[in-house]
GROMACS .gro file of C-alpha atoms in nm:
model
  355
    1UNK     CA    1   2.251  -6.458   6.466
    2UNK     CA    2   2.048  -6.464   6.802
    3UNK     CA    3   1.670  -6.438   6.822
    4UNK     CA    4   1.494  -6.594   7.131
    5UNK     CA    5   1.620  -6.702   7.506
    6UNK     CA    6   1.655  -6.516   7.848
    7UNK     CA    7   1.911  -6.217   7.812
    8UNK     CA    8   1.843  -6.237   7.443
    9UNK     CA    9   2.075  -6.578   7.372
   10UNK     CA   10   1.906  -6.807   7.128
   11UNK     CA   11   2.029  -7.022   6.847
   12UNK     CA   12   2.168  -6.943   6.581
   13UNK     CA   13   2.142  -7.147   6.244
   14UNK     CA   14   2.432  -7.273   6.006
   15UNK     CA   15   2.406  -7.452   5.711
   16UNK     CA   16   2.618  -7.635   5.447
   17UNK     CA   17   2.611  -7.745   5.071
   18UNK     CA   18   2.697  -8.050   4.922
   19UNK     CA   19   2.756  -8.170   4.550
   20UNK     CA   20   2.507  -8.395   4.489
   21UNK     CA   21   2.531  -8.386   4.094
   22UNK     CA   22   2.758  -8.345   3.819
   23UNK     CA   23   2.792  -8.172   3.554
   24UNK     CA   24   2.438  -8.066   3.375
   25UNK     CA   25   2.152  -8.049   3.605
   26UNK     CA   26   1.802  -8.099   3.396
   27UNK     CA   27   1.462  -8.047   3.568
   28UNK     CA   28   1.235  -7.947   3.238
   29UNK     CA   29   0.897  -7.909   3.518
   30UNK     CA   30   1.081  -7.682   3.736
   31UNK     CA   31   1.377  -7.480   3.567
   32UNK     CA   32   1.529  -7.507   3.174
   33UNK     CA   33   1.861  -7.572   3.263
   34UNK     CA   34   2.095  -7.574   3.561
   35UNK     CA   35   2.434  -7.604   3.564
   36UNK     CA   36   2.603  -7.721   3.859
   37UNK     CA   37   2.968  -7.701   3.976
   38UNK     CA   38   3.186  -7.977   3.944
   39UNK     CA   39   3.230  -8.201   4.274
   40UNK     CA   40   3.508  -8.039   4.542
   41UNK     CA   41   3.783  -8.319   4.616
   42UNK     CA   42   3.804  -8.366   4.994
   43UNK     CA   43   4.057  -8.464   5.147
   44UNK     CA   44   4.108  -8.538   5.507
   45UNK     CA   45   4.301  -8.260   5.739
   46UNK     CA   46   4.297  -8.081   6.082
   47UNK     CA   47   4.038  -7.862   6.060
   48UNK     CA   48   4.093  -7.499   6.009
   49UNK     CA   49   3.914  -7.188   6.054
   50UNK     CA   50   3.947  -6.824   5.888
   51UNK     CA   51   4.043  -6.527   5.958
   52UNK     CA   52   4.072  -6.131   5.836
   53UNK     CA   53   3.948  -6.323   5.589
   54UNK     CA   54   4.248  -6.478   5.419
   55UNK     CA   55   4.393  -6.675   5.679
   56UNK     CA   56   4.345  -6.971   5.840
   57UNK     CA   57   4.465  -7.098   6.193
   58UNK     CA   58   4.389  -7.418   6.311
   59UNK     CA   59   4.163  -7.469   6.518
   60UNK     CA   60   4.329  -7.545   6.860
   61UNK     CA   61   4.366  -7.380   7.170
   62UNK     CA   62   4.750  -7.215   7.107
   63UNK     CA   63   4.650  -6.895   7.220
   64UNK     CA   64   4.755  -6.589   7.477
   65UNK     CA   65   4.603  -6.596   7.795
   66UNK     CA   66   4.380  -6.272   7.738
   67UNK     CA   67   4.100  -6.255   8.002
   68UNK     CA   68   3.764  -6.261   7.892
   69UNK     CA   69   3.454  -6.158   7.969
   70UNK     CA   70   3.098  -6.273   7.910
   71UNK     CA   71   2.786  -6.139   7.943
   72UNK     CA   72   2.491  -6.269   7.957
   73UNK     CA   73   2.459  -6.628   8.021
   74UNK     CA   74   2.141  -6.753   7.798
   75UNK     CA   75   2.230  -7.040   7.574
   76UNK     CA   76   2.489  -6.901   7.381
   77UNK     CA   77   2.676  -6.711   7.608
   78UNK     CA   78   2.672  -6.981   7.833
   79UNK     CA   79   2.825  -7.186   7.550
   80UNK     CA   80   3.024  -6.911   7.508
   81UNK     CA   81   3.186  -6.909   7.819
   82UNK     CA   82   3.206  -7.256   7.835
   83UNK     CA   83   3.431  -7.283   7.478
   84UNK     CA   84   3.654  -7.068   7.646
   85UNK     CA   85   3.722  -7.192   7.992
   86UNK     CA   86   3.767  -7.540   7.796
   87UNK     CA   87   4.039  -7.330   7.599
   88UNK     CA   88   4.203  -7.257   7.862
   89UNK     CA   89   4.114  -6.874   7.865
   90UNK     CA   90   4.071  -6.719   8.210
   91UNK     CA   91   3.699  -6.634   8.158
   92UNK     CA   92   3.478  -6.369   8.383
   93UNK     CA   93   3.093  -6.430   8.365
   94UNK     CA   94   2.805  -6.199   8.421
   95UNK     CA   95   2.452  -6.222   8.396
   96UNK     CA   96   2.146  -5.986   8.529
   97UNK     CA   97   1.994  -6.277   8.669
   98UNK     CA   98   2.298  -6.396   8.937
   99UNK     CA   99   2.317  -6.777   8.926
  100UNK     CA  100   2.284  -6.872   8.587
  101UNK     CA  101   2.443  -7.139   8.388
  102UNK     CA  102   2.576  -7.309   8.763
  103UNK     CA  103   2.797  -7.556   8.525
  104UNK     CA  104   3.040  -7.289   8.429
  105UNK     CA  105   3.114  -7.260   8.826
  106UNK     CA  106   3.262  -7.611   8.838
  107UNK     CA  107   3.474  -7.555   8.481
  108UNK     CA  108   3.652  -7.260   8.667
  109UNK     CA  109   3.460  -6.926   8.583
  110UNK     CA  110   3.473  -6.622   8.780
  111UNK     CA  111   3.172  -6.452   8.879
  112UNK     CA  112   3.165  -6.085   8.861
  113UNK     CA  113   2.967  -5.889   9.120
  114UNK     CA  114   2.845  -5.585   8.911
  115UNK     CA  115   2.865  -5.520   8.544
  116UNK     CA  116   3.162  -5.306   8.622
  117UNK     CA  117   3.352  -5.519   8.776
  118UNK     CA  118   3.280  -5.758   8.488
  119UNK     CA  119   3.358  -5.479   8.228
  120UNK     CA  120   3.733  -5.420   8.450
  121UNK     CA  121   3.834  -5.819   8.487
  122UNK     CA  122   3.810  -5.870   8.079
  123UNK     CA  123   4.052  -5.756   7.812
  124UNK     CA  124   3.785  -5.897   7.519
  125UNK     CA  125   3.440  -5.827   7.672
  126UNK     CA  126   3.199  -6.084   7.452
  127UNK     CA  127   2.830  -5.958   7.488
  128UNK     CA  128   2.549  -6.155   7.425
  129UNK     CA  129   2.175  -5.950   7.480
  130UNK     CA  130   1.867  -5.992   7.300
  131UNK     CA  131   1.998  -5.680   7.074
  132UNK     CA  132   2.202  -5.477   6.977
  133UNK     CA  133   2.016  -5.158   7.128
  134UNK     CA  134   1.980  -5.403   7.396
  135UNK     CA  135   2.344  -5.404   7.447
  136UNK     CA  136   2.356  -5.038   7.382
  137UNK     CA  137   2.112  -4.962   7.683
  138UNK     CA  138   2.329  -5.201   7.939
  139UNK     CA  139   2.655  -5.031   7.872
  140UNK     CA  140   2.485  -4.697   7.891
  141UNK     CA  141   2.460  -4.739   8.243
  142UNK     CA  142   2.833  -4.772   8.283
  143UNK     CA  143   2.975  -4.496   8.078
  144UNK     CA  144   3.271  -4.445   8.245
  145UNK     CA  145   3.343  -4.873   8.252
  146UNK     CA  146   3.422  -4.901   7.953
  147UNK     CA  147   3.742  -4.675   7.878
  148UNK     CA  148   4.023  -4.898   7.798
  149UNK     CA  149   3.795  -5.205   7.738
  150UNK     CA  150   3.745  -5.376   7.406
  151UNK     CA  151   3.366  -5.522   7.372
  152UNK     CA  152   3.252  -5.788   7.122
  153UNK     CA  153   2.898  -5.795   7.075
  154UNK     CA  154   2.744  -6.121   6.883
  155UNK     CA  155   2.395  -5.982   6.993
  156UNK     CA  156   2.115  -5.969   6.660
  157UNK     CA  157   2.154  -5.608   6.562
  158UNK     CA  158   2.109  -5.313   6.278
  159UNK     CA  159   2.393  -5.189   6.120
  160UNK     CA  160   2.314  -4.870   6.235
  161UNK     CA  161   2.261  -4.957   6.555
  162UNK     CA  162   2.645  -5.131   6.560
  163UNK     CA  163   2.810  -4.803   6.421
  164UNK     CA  164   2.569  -4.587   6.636
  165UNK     CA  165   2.723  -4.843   6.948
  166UNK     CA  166   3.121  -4.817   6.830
  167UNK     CA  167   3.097  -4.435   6.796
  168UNK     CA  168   2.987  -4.452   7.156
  169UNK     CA  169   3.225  -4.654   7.228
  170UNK     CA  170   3.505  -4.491   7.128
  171UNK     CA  171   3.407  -4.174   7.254
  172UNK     CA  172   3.442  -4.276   7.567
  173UNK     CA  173   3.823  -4.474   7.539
  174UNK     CA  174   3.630  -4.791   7.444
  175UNK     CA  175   3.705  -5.034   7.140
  176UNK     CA  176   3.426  -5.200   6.944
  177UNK     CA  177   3.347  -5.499   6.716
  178UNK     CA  178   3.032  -5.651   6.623
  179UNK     CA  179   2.993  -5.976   6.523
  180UNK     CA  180   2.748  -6.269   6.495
  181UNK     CA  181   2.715  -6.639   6.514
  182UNK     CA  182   2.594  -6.810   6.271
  183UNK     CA  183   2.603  -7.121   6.429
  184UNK     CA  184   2.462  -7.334   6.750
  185UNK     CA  185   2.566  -7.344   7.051
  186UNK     CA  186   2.690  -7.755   6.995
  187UNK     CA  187   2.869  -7.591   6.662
  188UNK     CA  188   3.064  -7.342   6.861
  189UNK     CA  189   3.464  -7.374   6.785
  190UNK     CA  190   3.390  -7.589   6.475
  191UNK     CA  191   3.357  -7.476   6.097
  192UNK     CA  192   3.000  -7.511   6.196
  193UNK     CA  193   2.978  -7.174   6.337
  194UNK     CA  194   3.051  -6.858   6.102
  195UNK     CA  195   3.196  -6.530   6.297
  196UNK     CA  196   3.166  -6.259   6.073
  197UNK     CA  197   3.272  -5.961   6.248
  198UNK     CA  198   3.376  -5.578   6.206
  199UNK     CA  199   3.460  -5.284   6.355
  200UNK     CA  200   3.824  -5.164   6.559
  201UNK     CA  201   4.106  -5.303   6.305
  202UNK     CA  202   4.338  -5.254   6.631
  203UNK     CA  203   4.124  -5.456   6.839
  204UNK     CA  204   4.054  -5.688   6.542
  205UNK     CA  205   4.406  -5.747   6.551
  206UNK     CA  206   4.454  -5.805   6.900
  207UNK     CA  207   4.224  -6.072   6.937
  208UNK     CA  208   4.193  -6.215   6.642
  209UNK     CA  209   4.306  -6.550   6.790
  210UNK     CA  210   4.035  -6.527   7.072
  211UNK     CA  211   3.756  -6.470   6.847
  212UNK     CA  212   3.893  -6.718   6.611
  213UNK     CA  213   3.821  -6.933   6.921
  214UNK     CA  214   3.413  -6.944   6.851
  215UNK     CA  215   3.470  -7.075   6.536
  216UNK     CA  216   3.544  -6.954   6.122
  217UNK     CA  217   3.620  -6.623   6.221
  218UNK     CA  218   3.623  -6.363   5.960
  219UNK     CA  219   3.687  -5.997   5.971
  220UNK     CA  220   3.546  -5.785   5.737
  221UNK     CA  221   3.680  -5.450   5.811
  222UNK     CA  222   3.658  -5.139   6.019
  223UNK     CA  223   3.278  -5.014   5.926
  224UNK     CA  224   3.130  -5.173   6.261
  225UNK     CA  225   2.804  -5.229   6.059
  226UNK     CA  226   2.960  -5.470   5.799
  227UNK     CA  227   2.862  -5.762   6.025
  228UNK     CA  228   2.538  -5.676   6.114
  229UNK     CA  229   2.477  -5.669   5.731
  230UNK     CA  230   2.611  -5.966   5.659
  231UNK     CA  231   2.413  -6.121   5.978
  232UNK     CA  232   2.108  -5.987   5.830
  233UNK     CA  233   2.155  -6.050   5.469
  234UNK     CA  234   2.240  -6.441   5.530
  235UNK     CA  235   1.935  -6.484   5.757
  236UNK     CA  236   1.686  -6.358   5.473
  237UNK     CA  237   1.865  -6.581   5.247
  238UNK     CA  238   1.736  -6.873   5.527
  239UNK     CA  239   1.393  -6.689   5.584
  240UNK     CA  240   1.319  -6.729   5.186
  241UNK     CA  241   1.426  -7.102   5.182
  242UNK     CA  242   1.203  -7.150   5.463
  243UNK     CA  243   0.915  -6.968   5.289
  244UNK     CA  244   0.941  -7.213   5.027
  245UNK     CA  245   0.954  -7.531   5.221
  246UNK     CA  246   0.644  -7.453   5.407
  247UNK     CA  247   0.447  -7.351   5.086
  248UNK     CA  248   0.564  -7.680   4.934
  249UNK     CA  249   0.446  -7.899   5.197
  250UNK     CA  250   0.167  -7.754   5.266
  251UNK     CA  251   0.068  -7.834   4.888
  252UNK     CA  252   0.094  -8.195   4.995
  253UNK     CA  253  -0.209  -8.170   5.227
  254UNK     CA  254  -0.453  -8.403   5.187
  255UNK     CA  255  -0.236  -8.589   4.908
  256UNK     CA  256  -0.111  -8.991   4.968
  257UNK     CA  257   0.245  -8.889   5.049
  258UNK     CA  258   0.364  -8.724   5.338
  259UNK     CA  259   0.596  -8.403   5.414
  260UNK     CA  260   0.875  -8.582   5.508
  261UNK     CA  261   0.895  -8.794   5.204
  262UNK     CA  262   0.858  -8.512   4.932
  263UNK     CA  263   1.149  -8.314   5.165
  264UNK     CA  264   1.419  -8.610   5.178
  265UNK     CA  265   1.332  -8.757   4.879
  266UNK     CA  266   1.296  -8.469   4.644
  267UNK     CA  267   1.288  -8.103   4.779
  268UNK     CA  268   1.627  -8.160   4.970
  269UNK     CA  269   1.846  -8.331   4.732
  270UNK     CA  270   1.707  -8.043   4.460
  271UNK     CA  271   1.803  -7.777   4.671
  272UNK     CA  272   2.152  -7.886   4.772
  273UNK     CA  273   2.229  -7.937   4.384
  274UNK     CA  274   2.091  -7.566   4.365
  275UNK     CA  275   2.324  -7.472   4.642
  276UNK     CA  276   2.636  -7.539   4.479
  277UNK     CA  277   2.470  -7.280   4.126
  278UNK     CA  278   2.513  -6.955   4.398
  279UNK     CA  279   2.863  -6.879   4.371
  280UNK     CA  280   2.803  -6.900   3.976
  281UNK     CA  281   2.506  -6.688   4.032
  282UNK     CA  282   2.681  -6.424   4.285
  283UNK     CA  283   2.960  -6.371   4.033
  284UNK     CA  284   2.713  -6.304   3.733
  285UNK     CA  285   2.603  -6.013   3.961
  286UNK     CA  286   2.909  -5.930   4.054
  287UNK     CA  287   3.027  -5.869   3.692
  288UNK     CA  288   2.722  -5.755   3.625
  289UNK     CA  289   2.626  -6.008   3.297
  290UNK     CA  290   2.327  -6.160   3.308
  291UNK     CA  291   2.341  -6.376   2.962
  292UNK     CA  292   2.032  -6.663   3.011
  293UNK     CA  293   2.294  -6.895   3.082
  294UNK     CA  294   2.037  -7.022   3.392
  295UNK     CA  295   1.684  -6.938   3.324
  296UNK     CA  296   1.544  -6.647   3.220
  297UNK     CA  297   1.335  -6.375   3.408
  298UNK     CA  298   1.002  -6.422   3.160
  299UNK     CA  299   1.084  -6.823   3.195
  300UNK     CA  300   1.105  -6.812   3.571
  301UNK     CA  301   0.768  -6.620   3.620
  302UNK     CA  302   0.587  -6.858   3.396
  303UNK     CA  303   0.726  -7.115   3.574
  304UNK     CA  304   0.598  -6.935   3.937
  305UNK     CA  305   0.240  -6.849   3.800
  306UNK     CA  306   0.203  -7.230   3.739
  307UNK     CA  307   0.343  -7.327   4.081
  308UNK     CA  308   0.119  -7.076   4.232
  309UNK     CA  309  -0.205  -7.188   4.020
  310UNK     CA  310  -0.145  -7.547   4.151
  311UNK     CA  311  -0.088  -7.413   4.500
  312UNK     CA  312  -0.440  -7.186   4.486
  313UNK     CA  313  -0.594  -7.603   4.309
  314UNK     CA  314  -0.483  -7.730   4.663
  315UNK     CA  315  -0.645  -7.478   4.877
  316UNK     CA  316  -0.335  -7.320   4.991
  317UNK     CA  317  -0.278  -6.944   4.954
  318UNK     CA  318   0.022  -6.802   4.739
  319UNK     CA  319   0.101  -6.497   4.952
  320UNK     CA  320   0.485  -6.652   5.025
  321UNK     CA  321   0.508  -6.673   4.636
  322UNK     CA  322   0.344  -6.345   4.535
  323UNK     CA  323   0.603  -6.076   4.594
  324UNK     CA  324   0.835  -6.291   4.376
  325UNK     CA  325   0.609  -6.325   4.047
  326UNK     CA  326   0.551  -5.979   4.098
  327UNK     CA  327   0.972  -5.898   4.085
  328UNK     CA  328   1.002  -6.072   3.810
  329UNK     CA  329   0.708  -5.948   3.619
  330UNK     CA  330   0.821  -5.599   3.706
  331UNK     CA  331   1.123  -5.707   3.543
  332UNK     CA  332   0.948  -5.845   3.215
  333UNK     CA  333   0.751  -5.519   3.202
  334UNK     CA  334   1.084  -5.313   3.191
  335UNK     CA  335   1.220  -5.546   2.888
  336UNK     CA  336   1.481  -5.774   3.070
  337UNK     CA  337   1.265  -6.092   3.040
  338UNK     CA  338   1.561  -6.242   2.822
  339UNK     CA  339   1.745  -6.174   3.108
  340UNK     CA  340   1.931  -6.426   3.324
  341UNK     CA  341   1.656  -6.432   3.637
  342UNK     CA  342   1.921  -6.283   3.857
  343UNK     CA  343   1.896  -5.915   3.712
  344UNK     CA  344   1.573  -5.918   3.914
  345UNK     CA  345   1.807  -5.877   4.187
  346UNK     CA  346   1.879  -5.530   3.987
  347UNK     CA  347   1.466  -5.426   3.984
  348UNK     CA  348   1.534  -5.436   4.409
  349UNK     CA  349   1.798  -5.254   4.375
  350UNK     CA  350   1.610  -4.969   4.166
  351UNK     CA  351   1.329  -4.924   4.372
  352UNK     CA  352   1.520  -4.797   4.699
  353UNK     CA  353   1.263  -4.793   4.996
  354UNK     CA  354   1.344  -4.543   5.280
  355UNK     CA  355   1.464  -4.688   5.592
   0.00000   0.00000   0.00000
């Protein structure tokens, strides 16, 4: 995940769960019953990341010296570069705008003249644009570079855009993945950062161990769009949760308490308990059984249309909240209220929208 920053590096965001309740869960105001998962045991080790998504490496520099390359230098491909010249990895770096990130000069980087001679000095080219038809529309103007090259892309990107990208790609000799970060630049080589990517199995292969470099590395398989999906999917997982932080606080205005209060004293300690209910959720939908075992569909949305009647008391609009009563009315209306709420994921589902 990359949004904002010159040559299209930004931040990405990562998050993490924590038990902060066992067994039963009761909040009669806000949902009839949750049930959360027991506590994990911890225990203390080296820390690991994983890969092809089954198995783990630890996370140390034991690696072959393949040459990279990285281009653009914003804040995460400078971080970029910098994880792997502190690995050890003989690392290339390229940016539009010659100069940039003048730090990775004294850790040992090379500086490549042109984008070719970039493209030539790396056998795992890592890309990092403001898009992925950003990244499309730089390669585009070395066609004949890339034959023989391998190219990771981490840029923000459509899945079509990524398979649209690896057929060109490979047309022309080249190998493709695309991946993302979803992580920080500080979280880089940690299990912090989460590298979901997809794409060449071969060149999967080969570098596994390089890419596993950045941080939990997993790869999905050989449909170059699977990461951008994933990318995508996890962010408007984020974009909802923020969409309900900001209506709660701003239903605080004007009230004797403050934002920050209501958010580490109530709303964040809820939603980390809530958290640790998804897997149990995702495998209900998975398996396709939707027994009220949660909260029901009808007892959700009578739930929302009292949050969003208290919202409209306070003066604050309900048009983060709306589309979501109206999901799970639609759902009511087509007799699944008894429903566990998650079949309303099943009312998106069939209502497909074109693209």
């Amino acid at each position: 995940m990359q949004h904002t920053g010159c040559d299209g590096d930004g931040d990405g965001m990562a998050g993490h769960a924590r038990q902060d309740m066992a067994g039963t869960v009761r909040h009669a105001s806000v949902l009839p019953l949750v049930r959360a998962a027991r506590p994990a045991k911890t225990e203390h080790r080296a820390p690991t990341r994983r890969t092809h998504g089954s198995t783990e490496e630890r996370m140390t520099s034991d690696h072959t010296t393949a040459r990279v390359t990285v281009l653009g230098l914003g804040r995460m491909g400078s971080a970029i570069a910098e994880r792997y010249l502190r690995a050890g990895y003989p690392t290339t770096v390229w940016n539009r705008t010659p100069g940039r990130a003048a730090h990775l000069d004294e850790l040992g980087a090379e500086r490549a003249e042109s984008l070719t001679a970039a493209l030539a000095a790396g056998e795992l080219i890592v890309l990092s644009h403001i898009d992925t038809a950003g990244v499309a529309a730089l390669l585009e103007t070395v066609p004949d570079a890339v034959a023989g090259r391998t190219v990771l892309n981490v840029s923000t990107g459509r899945p079509g855009d990524a398979r649209a990208l690896g057929a060109w790609m490979a047309a022309r000799g080249g190998r493709f993945l695309d991946g993302a970060i979803l992580g920080m630049p500080a979280t880089l080589g940690t299990p912090g950062a989460l590298i979901p990517y997809s794409g060449s199995a071969e060149a999967a292969d080969e570098h596994r161990a390089t890419i596993a470099e950045l941080g939990a590395a997993t790869y999905l398989g050989a449909d170059a769009g699977l990461a951008a999906l994933h990318d995508m999917a996890v962010l408007a997982g984020m974009y909802g949760m923020f969409g309900g932080f900001f209506q709660a606080t701003a239903m605080l205005g004007g009230e004797p308490t403050t934002a920050h209060r209501l958010t580490t004293e109530f709303l964040a300690p809820w939603l980390r308990a809530l958290l640790d209910v998804l897997p149990t959720l995702a495998a209900e939908l998975d398996a396709g059984e939707f027994a009220p075992t949660f909260a029901s569909i009808a007892e959700m949305g009578a739930v929302l249309e009292t949050i969003r009647g208290v919202s409209r008391e306070q003066g604050v609009p309900t048009d983060l909240l709306d589309p979501m009563q109206r999901l799970l009315e639609t759902g009511v209306a087509r007799g699944l209220g008894a429903d566990n709420f998650t079949r309303a994921v099943s009312v998106l589902r069939d209502d497909p929208v074109p693209a």
